[in-house]
Tab-separated table of C-alpha atoms (C1' of nucleotides) in Angstrom:
chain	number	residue	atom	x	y	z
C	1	UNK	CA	60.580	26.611	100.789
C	2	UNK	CA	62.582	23.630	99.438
C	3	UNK	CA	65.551	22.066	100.852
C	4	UNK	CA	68.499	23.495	100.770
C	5	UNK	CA	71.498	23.156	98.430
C	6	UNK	CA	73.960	20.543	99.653
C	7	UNK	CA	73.087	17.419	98.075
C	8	UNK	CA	75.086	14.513	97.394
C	9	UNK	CA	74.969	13.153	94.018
C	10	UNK	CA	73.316	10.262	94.739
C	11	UNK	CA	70.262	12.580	96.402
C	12	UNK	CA	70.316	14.357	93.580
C	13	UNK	CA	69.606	11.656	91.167
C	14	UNK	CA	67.162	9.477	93.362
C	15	UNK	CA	64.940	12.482	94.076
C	16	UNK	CA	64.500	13.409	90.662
C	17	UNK	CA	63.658	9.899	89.441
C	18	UNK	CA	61.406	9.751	91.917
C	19	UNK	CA	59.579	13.103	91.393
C	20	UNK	CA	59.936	11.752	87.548
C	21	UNK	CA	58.407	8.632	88.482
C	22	UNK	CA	55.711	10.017	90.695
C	23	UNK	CA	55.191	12.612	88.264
C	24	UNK	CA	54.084	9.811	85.520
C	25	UNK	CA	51.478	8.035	88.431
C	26	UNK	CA	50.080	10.793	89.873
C	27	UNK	CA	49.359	12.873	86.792
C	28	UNK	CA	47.408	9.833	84.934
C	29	UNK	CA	45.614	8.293	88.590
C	30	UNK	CA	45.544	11.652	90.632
C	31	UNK	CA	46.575	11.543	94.499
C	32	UNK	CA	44.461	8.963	95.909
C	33	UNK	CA	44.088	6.657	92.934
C	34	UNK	CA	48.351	6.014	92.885
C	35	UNK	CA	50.071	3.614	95.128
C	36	UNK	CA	53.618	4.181	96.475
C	37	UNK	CA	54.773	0.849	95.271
C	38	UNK	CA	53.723	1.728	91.884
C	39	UNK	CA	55.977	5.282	91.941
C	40	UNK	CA	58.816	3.154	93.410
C	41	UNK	CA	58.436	0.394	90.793
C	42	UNK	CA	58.370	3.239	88.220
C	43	UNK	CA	61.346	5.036	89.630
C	44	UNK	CA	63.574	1.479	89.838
C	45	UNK	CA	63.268	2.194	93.603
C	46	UNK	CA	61.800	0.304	96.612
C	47	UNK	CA	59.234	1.111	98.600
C	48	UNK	CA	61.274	2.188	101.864
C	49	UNK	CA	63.762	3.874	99.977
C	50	UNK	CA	61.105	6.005	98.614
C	51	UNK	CA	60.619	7.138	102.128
C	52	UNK	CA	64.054	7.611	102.702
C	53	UNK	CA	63.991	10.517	100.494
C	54	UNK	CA	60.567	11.845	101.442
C	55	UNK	CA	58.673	11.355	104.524
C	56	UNK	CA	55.305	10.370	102.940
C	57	UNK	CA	53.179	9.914	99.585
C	58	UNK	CA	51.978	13.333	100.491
C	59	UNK	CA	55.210	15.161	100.651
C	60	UNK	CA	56.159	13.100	96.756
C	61	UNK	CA	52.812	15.157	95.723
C	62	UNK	CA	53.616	18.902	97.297
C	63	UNK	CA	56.776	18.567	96.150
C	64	UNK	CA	55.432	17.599	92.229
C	65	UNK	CA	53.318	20.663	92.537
C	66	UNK	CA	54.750	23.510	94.036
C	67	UNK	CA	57.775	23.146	91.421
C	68	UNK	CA	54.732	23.088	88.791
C	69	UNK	CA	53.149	25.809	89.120
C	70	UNK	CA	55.555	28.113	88.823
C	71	UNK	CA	56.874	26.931	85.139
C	72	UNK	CA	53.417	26.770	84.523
C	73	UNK	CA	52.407	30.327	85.047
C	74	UNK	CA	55.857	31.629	83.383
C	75	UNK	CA	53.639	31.664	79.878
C	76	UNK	CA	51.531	34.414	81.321
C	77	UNK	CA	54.185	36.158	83.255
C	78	UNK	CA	56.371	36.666	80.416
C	79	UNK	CA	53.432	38.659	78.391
C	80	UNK	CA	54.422	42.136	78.638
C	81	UNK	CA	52.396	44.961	79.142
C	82	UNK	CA	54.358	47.530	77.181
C	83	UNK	CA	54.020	45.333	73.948
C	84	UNK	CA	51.928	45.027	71.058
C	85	UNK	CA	48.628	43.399	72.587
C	86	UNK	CA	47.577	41.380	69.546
C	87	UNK	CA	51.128	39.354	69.590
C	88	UNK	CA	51.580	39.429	73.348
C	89	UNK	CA	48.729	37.851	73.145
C	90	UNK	CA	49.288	35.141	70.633
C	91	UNK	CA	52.995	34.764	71.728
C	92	UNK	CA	51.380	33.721	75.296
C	93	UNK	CA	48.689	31.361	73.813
C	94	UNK	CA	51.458	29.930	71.515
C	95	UNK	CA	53.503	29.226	74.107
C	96	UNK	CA	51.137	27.759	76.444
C	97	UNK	CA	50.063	25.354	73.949
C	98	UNK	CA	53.409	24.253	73.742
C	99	UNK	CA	53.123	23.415	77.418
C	100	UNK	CA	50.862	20.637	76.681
C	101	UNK	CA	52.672	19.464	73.979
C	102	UNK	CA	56.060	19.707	75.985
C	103	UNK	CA	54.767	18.700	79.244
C	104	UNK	CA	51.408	17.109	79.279
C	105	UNK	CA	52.351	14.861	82.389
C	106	UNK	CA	52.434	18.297	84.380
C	107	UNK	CA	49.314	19.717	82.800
C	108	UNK	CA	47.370	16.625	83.688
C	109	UNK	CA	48.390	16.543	87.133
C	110	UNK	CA	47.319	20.057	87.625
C	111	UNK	CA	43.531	19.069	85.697
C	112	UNK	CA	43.732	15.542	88.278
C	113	UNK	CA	44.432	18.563	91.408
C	114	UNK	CA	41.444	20.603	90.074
C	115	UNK	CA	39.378	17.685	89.639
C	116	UNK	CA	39.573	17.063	93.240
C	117	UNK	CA	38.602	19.715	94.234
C	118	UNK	CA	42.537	21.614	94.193
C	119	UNK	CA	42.543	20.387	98.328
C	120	UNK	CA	46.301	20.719	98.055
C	121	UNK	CA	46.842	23.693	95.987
C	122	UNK	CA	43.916	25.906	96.544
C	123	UNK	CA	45.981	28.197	98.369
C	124	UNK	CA	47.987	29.037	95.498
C	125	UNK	CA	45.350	29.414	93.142
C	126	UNK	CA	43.330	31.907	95.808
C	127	UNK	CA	46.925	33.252	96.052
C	128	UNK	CA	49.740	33.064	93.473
C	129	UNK	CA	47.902	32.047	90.609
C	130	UNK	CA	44.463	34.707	91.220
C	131	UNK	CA	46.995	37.692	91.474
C	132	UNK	CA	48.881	36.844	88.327
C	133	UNK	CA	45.513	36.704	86.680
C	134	UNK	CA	44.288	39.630	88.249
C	135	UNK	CA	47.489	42.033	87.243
C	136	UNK	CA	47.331	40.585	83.466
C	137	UNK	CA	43.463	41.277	83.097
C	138	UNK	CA	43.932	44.870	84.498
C	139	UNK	CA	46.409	44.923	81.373
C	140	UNK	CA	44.198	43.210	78.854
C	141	UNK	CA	41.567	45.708	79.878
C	142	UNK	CA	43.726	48.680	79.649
C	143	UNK	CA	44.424	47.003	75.643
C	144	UNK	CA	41.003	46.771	75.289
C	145	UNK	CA	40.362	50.902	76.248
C	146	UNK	CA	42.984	52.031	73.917
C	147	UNK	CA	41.185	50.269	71.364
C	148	UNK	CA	43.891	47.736	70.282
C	149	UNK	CA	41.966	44.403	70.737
C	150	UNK	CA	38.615	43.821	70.596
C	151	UNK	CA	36.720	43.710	74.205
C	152	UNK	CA	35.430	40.810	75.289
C	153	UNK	CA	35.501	39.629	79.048
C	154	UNK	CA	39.115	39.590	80.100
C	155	UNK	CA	38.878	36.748	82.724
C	156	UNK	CA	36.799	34.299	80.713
C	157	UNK	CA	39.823	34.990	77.554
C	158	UNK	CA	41.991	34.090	79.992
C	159	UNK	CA	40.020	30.716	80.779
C	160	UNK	CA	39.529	30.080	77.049
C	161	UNK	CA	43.030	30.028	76.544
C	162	UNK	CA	43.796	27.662	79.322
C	163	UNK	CA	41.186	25.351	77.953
C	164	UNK	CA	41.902	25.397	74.702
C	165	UNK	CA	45.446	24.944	75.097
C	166	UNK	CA	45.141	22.337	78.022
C	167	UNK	CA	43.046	20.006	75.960
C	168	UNK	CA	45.475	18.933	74.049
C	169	UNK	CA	47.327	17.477	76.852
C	170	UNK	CA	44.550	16.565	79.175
C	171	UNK	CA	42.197	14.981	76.584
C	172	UNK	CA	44.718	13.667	74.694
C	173	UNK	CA	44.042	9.938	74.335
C	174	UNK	CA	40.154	11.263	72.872
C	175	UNK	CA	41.382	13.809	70.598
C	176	UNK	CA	43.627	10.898	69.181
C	177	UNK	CA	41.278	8.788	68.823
C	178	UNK	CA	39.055	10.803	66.818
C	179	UNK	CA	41.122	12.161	64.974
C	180	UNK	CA	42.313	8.353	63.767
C	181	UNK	CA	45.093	6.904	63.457
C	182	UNK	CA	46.760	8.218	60.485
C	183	UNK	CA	46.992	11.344	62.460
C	184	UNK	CA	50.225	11.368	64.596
C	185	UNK	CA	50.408	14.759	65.721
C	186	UNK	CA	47.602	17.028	66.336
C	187	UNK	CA	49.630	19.653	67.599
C	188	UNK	CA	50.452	21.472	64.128
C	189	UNK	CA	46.750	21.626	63.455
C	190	UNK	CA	45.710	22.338	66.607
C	191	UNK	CA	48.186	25.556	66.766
C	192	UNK	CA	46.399	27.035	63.401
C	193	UNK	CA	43.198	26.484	64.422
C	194	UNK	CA	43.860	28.244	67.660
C	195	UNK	CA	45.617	31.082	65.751
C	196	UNK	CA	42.729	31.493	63.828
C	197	UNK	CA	40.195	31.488	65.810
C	198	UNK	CA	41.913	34.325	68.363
C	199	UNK	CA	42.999	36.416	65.928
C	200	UNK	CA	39.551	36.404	64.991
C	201	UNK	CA	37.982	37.149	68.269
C	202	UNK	CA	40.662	39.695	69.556
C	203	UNK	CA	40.719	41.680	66.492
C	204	UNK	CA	39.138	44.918	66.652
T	1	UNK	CA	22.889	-4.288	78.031
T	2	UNK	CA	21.263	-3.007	80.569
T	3	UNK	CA	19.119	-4.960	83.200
T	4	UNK	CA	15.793	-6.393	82.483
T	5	UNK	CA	12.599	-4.126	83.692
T	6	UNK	CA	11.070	-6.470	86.243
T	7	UNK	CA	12.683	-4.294	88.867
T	8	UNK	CA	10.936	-3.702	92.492
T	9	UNK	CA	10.909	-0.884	94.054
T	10	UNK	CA	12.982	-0.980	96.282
T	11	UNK	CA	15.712	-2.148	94.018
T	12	UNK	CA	15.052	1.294	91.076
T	13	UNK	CA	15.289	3.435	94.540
T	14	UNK	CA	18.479	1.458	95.889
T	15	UNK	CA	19.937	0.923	92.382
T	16	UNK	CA	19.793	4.822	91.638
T	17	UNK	CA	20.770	6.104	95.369
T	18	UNK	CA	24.147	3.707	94.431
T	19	UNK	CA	24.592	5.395	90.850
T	20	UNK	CA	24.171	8.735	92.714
T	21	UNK	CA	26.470	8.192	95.184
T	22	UNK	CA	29.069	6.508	93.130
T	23	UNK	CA	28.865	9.799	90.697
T	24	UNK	CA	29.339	11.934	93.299
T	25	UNK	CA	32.387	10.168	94.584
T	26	UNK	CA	34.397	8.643	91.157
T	27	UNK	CA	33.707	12.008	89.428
T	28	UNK	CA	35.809	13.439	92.146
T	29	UNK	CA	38.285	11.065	92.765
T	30	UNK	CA	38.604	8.495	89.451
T	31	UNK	CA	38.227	4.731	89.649
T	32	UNK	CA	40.924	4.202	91.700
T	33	UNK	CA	40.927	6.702	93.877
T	34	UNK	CA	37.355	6.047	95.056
T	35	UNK	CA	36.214	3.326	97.500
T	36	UNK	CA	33.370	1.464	97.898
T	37	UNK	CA	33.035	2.063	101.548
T	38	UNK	CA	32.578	6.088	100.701
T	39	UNK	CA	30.402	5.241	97.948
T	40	UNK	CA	28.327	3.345	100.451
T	41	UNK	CA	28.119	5.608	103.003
T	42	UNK	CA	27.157	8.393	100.261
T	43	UNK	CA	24.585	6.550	99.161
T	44	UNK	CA	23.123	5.304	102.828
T	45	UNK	CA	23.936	1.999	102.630
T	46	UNK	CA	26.337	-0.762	103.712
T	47	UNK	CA	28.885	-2.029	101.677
T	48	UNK	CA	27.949	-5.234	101.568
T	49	UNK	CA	24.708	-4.104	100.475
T	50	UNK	CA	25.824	-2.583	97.718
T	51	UNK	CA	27.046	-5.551	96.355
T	52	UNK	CA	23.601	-6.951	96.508
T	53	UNK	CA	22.970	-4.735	93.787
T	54	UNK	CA	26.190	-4.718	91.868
T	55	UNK	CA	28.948	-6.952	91.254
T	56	UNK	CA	31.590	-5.167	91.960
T	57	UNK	CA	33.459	-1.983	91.738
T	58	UNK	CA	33.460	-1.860	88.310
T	59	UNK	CA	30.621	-3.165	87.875
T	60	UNK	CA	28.839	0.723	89.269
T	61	UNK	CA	31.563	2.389	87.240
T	62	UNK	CA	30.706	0.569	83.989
T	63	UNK	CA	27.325	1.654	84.674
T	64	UNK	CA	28.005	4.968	85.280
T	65	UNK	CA	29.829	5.424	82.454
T	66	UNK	CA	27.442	3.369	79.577
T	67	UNK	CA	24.413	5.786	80.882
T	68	UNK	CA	26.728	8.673	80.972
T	69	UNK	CA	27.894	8.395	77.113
T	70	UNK	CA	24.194	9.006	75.388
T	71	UNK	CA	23.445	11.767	77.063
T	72	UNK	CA	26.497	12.931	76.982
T	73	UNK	CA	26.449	12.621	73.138
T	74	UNK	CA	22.678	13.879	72.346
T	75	UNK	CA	23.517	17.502	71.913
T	76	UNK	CA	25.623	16.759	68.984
T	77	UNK	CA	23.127	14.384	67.495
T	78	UNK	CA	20.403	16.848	67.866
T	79	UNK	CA	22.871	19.069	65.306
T	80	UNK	CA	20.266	19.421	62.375
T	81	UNK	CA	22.189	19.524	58.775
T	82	UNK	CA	19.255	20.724	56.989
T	83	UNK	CA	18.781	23.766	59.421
T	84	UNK	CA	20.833	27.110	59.026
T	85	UNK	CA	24.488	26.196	59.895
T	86	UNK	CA	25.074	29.007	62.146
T	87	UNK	CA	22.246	28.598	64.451
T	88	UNK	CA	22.818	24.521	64.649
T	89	UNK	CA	26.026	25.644	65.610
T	90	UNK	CA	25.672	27.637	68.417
T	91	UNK	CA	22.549	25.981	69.289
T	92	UNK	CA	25.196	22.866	69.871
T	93	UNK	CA	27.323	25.275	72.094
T	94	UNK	CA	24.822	26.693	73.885
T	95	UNK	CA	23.274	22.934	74.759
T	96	UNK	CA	26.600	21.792	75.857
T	97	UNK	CA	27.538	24.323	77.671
T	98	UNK	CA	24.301	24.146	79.640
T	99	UNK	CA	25.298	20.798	79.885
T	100	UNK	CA	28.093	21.940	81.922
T	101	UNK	CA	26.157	23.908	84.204
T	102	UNK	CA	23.485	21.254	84.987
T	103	UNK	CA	25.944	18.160	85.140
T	104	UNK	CA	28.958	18.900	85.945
T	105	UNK	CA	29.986	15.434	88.003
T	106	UNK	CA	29.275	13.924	84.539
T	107	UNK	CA	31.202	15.893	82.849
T	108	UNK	CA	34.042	15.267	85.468
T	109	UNK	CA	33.540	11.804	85.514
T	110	UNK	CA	34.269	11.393	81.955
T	111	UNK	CA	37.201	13.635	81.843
T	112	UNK	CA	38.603	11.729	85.010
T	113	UNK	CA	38.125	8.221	82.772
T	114	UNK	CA	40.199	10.310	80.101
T	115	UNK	CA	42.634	11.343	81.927
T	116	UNK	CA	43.501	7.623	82.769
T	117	UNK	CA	43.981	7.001	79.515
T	118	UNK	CA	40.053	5.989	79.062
T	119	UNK	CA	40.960	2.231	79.793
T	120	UNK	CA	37.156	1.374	80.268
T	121	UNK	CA	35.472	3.667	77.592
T	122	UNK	CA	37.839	3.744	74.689
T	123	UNK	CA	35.774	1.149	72.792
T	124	UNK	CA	32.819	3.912	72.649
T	125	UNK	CA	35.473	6.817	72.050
T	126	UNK	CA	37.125	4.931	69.362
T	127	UNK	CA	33.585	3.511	67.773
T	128	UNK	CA	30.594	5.648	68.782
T	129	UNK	CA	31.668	8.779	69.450
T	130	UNK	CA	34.167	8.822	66.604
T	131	UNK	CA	31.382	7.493	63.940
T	132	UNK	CA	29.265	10.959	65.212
T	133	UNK	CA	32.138	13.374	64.756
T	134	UNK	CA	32.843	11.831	61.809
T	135	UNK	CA	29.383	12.495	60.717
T	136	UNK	CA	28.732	15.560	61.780
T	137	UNK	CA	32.234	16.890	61.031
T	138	UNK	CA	31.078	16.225	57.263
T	139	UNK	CA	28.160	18.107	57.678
T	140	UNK	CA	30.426	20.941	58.894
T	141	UNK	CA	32.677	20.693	55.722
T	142	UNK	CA	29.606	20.436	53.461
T	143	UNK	CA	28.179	23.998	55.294
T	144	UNK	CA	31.817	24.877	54.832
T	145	UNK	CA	31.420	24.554	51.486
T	146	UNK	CA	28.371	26.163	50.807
T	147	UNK	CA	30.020	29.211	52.278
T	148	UNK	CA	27.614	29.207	55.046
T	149	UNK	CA	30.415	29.161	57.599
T	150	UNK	CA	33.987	30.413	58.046
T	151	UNK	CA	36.614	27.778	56.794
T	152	UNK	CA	38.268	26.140	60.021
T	153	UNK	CA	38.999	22.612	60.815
T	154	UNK	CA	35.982	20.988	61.914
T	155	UNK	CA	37.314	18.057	63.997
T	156	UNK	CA	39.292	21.295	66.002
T	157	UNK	CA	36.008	23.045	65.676
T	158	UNK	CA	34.251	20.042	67.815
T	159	UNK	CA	37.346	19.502	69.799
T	160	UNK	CA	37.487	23.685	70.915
T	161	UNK	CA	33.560	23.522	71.507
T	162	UNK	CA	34.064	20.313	74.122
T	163	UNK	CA	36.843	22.066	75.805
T	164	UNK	CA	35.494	25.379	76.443
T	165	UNK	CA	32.237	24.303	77.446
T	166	UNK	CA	33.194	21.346	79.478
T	167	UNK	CA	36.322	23.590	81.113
T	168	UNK	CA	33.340	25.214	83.257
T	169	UNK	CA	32.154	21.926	84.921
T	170	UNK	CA	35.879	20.335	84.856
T	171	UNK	CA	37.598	23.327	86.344
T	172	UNK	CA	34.998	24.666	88.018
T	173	UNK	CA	36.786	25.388	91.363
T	174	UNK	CA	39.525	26.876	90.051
T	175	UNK	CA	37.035	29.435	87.811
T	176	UNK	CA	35.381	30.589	90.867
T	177	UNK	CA	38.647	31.315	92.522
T	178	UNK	CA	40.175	33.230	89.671
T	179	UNK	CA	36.959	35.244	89.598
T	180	UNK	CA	36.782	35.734	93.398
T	181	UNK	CA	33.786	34.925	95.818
T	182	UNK	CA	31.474	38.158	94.456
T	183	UNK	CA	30.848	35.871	91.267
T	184	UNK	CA	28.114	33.684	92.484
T	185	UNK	CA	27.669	31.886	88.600
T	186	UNK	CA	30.080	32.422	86.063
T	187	UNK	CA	27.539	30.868	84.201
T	188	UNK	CA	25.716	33.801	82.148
T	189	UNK	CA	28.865	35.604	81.362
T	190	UNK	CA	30.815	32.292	80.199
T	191	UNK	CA	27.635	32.044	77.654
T	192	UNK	CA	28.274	35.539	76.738
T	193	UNK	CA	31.680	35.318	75.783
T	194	UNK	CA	31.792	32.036	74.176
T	195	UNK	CA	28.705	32.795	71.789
T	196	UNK	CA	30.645	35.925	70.267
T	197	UNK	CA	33.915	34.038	70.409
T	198	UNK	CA	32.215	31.210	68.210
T	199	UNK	CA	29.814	33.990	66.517
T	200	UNK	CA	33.084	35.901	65.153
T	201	UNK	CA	34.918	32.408	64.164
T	202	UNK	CA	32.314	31.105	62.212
T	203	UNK	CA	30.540	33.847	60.417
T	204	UNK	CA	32.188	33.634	57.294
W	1	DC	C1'	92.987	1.470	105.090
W	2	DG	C1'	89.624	2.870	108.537
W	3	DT	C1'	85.655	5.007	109.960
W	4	DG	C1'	81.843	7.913	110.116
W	5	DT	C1'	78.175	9.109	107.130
W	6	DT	C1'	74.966	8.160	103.643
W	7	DC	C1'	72.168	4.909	101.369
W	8	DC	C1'	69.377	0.773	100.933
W	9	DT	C1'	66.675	-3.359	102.156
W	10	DG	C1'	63.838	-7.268	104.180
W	11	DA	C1'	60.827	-7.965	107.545
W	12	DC	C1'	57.259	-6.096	109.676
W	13	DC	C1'	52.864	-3.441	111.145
W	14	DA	C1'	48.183	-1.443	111.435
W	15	DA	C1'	44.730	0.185	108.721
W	16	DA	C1'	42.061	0.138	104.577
W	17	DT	C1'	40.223	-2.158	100.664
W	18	DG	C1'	37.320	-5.175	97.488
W	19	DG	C1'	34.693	-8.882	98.159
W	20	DT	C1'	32.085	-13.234	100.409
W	21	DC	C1'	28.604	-15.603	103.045
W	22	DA	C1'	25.366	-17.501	106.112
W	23	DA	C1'	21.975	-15.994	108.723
W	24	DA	C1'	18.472	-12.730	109.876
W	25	DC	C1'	15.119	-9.524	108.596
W	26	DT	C1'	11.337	-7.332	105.208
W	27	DT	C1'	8.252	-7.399	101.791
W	28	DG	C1'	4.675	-8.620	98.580
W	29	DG	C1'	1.024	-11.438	97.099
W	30	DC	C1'	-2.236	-14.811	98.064
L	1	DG	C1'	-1.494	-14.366	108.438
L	2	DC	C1'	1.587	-17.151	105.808
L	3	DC	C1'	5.475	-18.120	103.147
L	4	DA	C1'	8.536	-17.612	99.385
L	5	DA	C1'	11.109	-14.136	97.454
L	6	DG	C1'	13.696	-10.189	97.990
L	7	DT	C1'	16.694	-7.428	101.115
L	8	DT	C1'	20.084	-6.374	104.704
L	9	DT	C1'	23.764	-7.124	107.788
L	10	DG	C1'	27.767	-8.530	110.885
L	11	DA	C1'	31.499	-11.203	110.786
L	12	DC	C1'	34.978	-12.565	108.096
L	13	DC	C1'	38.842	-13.005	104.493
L	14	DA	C1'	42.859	-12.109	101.473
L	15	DT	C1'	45.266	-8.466	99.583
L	16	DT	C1'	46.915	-3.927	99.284
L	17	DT	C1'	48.411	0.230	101.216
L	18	DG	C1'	51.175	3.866	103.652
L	19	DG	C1'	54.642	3.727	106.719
L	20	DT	C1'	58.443	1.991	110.288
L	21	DC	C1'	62.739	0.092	111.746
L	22	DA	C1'	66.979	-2.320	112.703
L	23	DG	C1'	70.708	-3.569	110.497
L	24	DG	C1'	73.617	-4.187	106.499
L	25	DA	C1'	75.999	-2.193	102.199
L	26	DA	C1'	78.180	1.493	99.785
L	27	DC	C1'	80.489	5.637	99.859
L	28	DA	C1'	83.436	9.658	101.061
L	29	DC	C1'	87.432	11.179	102.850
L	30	DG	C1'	91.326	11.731	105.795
DNA sequence: CGTGTTCCTGACCAAATGGTCAAACTTGGC
DNA sequence: GCCAAGTTTGACCATTTGGTCAGGAACACG
């Protein structure tokens, strides 16, 4: 999959200011709205040397995303099956909204990917990402027959939670803005609300 | 604001075929990402053509997006505080998630100009929109109040309303994959779900 | 110190992009 | 059927964009 281990330091550092850098652009303009000369600008790079250290704007972007998306489906991996549902549960919503808090550049470029139609990471989702879901709604389900959360339709909890969560990150300039300016971090709020309102719905 | 009426015919049919076009195309790729050549071919015309009708690039977008924002905001409006709190409620979720269903490039389009950080729309984020959740988040309180509805944070309230509905028309490729290609319309059982989710959060 | 390897850059290129314009073509109303 | 107004286009332009390349600079290491 990725290159393999021998790096100088020099490699080291340049590639991850760059996937830094081209993190920032591509998660705010999306793949065809960012420029090369902006990452490399951003990075404290030029343009060639960009190149140097990936063969093309494309390869910057696969390489952004396939390290994504596995930290980004560790939430849901780590819920466990043999545990008690109702905190599994919370424990993986909790965490995930501390995704978008902790990384929002990475949960925007993933909502910029989507936007457009995921033409670079549809395989995974069809693949990696559909299996993951699959296995952890068989579980849910199973919850739901013993009668320890309340049923309600496993894949569409599963979406609500990624919305929920995600807004924060991907709307965040909006929710800001409603919310005023006095407000400086939503985040507390937003983590009670959410904690209400599924404890509320997966209760039995 | 918008242009006088003394429009030919011609110019309503060309006029609209551009706005249809350029929807299609910037709620898929963002500002930048879209070009007017695509935009022109979309909409059956030549470039230059299009800028018989509109100044520029921006010019389409801006009015894209100034159309976009009152319909986009009517749902809410219609929220009646003198009629039972519950069913204004969900009568709000149910219109916007409907929304979702029957404009979804709108729906995209604005969260594209969000994720950018809103540079061309944050004036009506920051002043209208804000004024109506401001408004109709103290109608919420008042309800509140009354005891008519469950005590959660209303701005949150609005905020997890947008997010779930709008995740439908936003993500909507990544939905259908998760659910696999039996689901033809996740439609009916999104509606399902989210009125009890909302039913069991706000009945008191 | 020397030398092979790694790293970096300025100059360059072809294609794409937003936009202009004069000239040609349609259209509508008399 | 005429003509002024509205409409369309091909050719053109400056800038930007993704990408190349030859050669120079920095580095590692014996």
């Amino acid at each position: 999959m990725t290159e393999k281990q021998p790096q100088t330091r020099i490699q080291r550092k340049n590639t991850a200011a760059i996937l830094e850098a081209a993190l920032d652009v591509f998660s705010q303009y999306g793949f065809r709205g960012s420029t090369l000369d902006q990452i490399a600008q951003t990075a404290g790079l030029s343009k060639p040397n960009l190149l140097y250290y990936f063969p093309s704007k494309e390869a910057i972007h696969t390489g952004l995303l396939s390290r994504l998306l596995d930290t980004w489906l560790d939430p849901l991996r780590e819920m466990d099956p043999n545990g008690d549902p109702i905190s599994e549960l919370m424990g993986y919503i909790d965490r995930k909204l501390e995704m978008s808090r902790d990384y929002p550049r990475e949960s925007r470029l993933f909502a910029n990917e989507i936007l457009q139609g995921a033409p670079r990471i549809m395989d995974a989702i069809e693949g990696e990402l559909k299996s993951l879901v699959d296995e952890k709604t068989t579980v849910i389900r199973q919850w739901q027959d013993e009668g320890k959360i309340a049923k309600v339709h496993p894949y569409h909890l599963i979406f609500s939670i990624w919305s929920l969560t995600q807004h924060y990150a991907d709307f965040d300039v909006q929710v800001r803005a409603v919310l005023g300016p006095d407000e400086v971090d939503p985040f507390p709020e937003a983590k009670t609300y959410i904690d209400t309102l599924f404890t509320k719905l997966l209760t039995p």
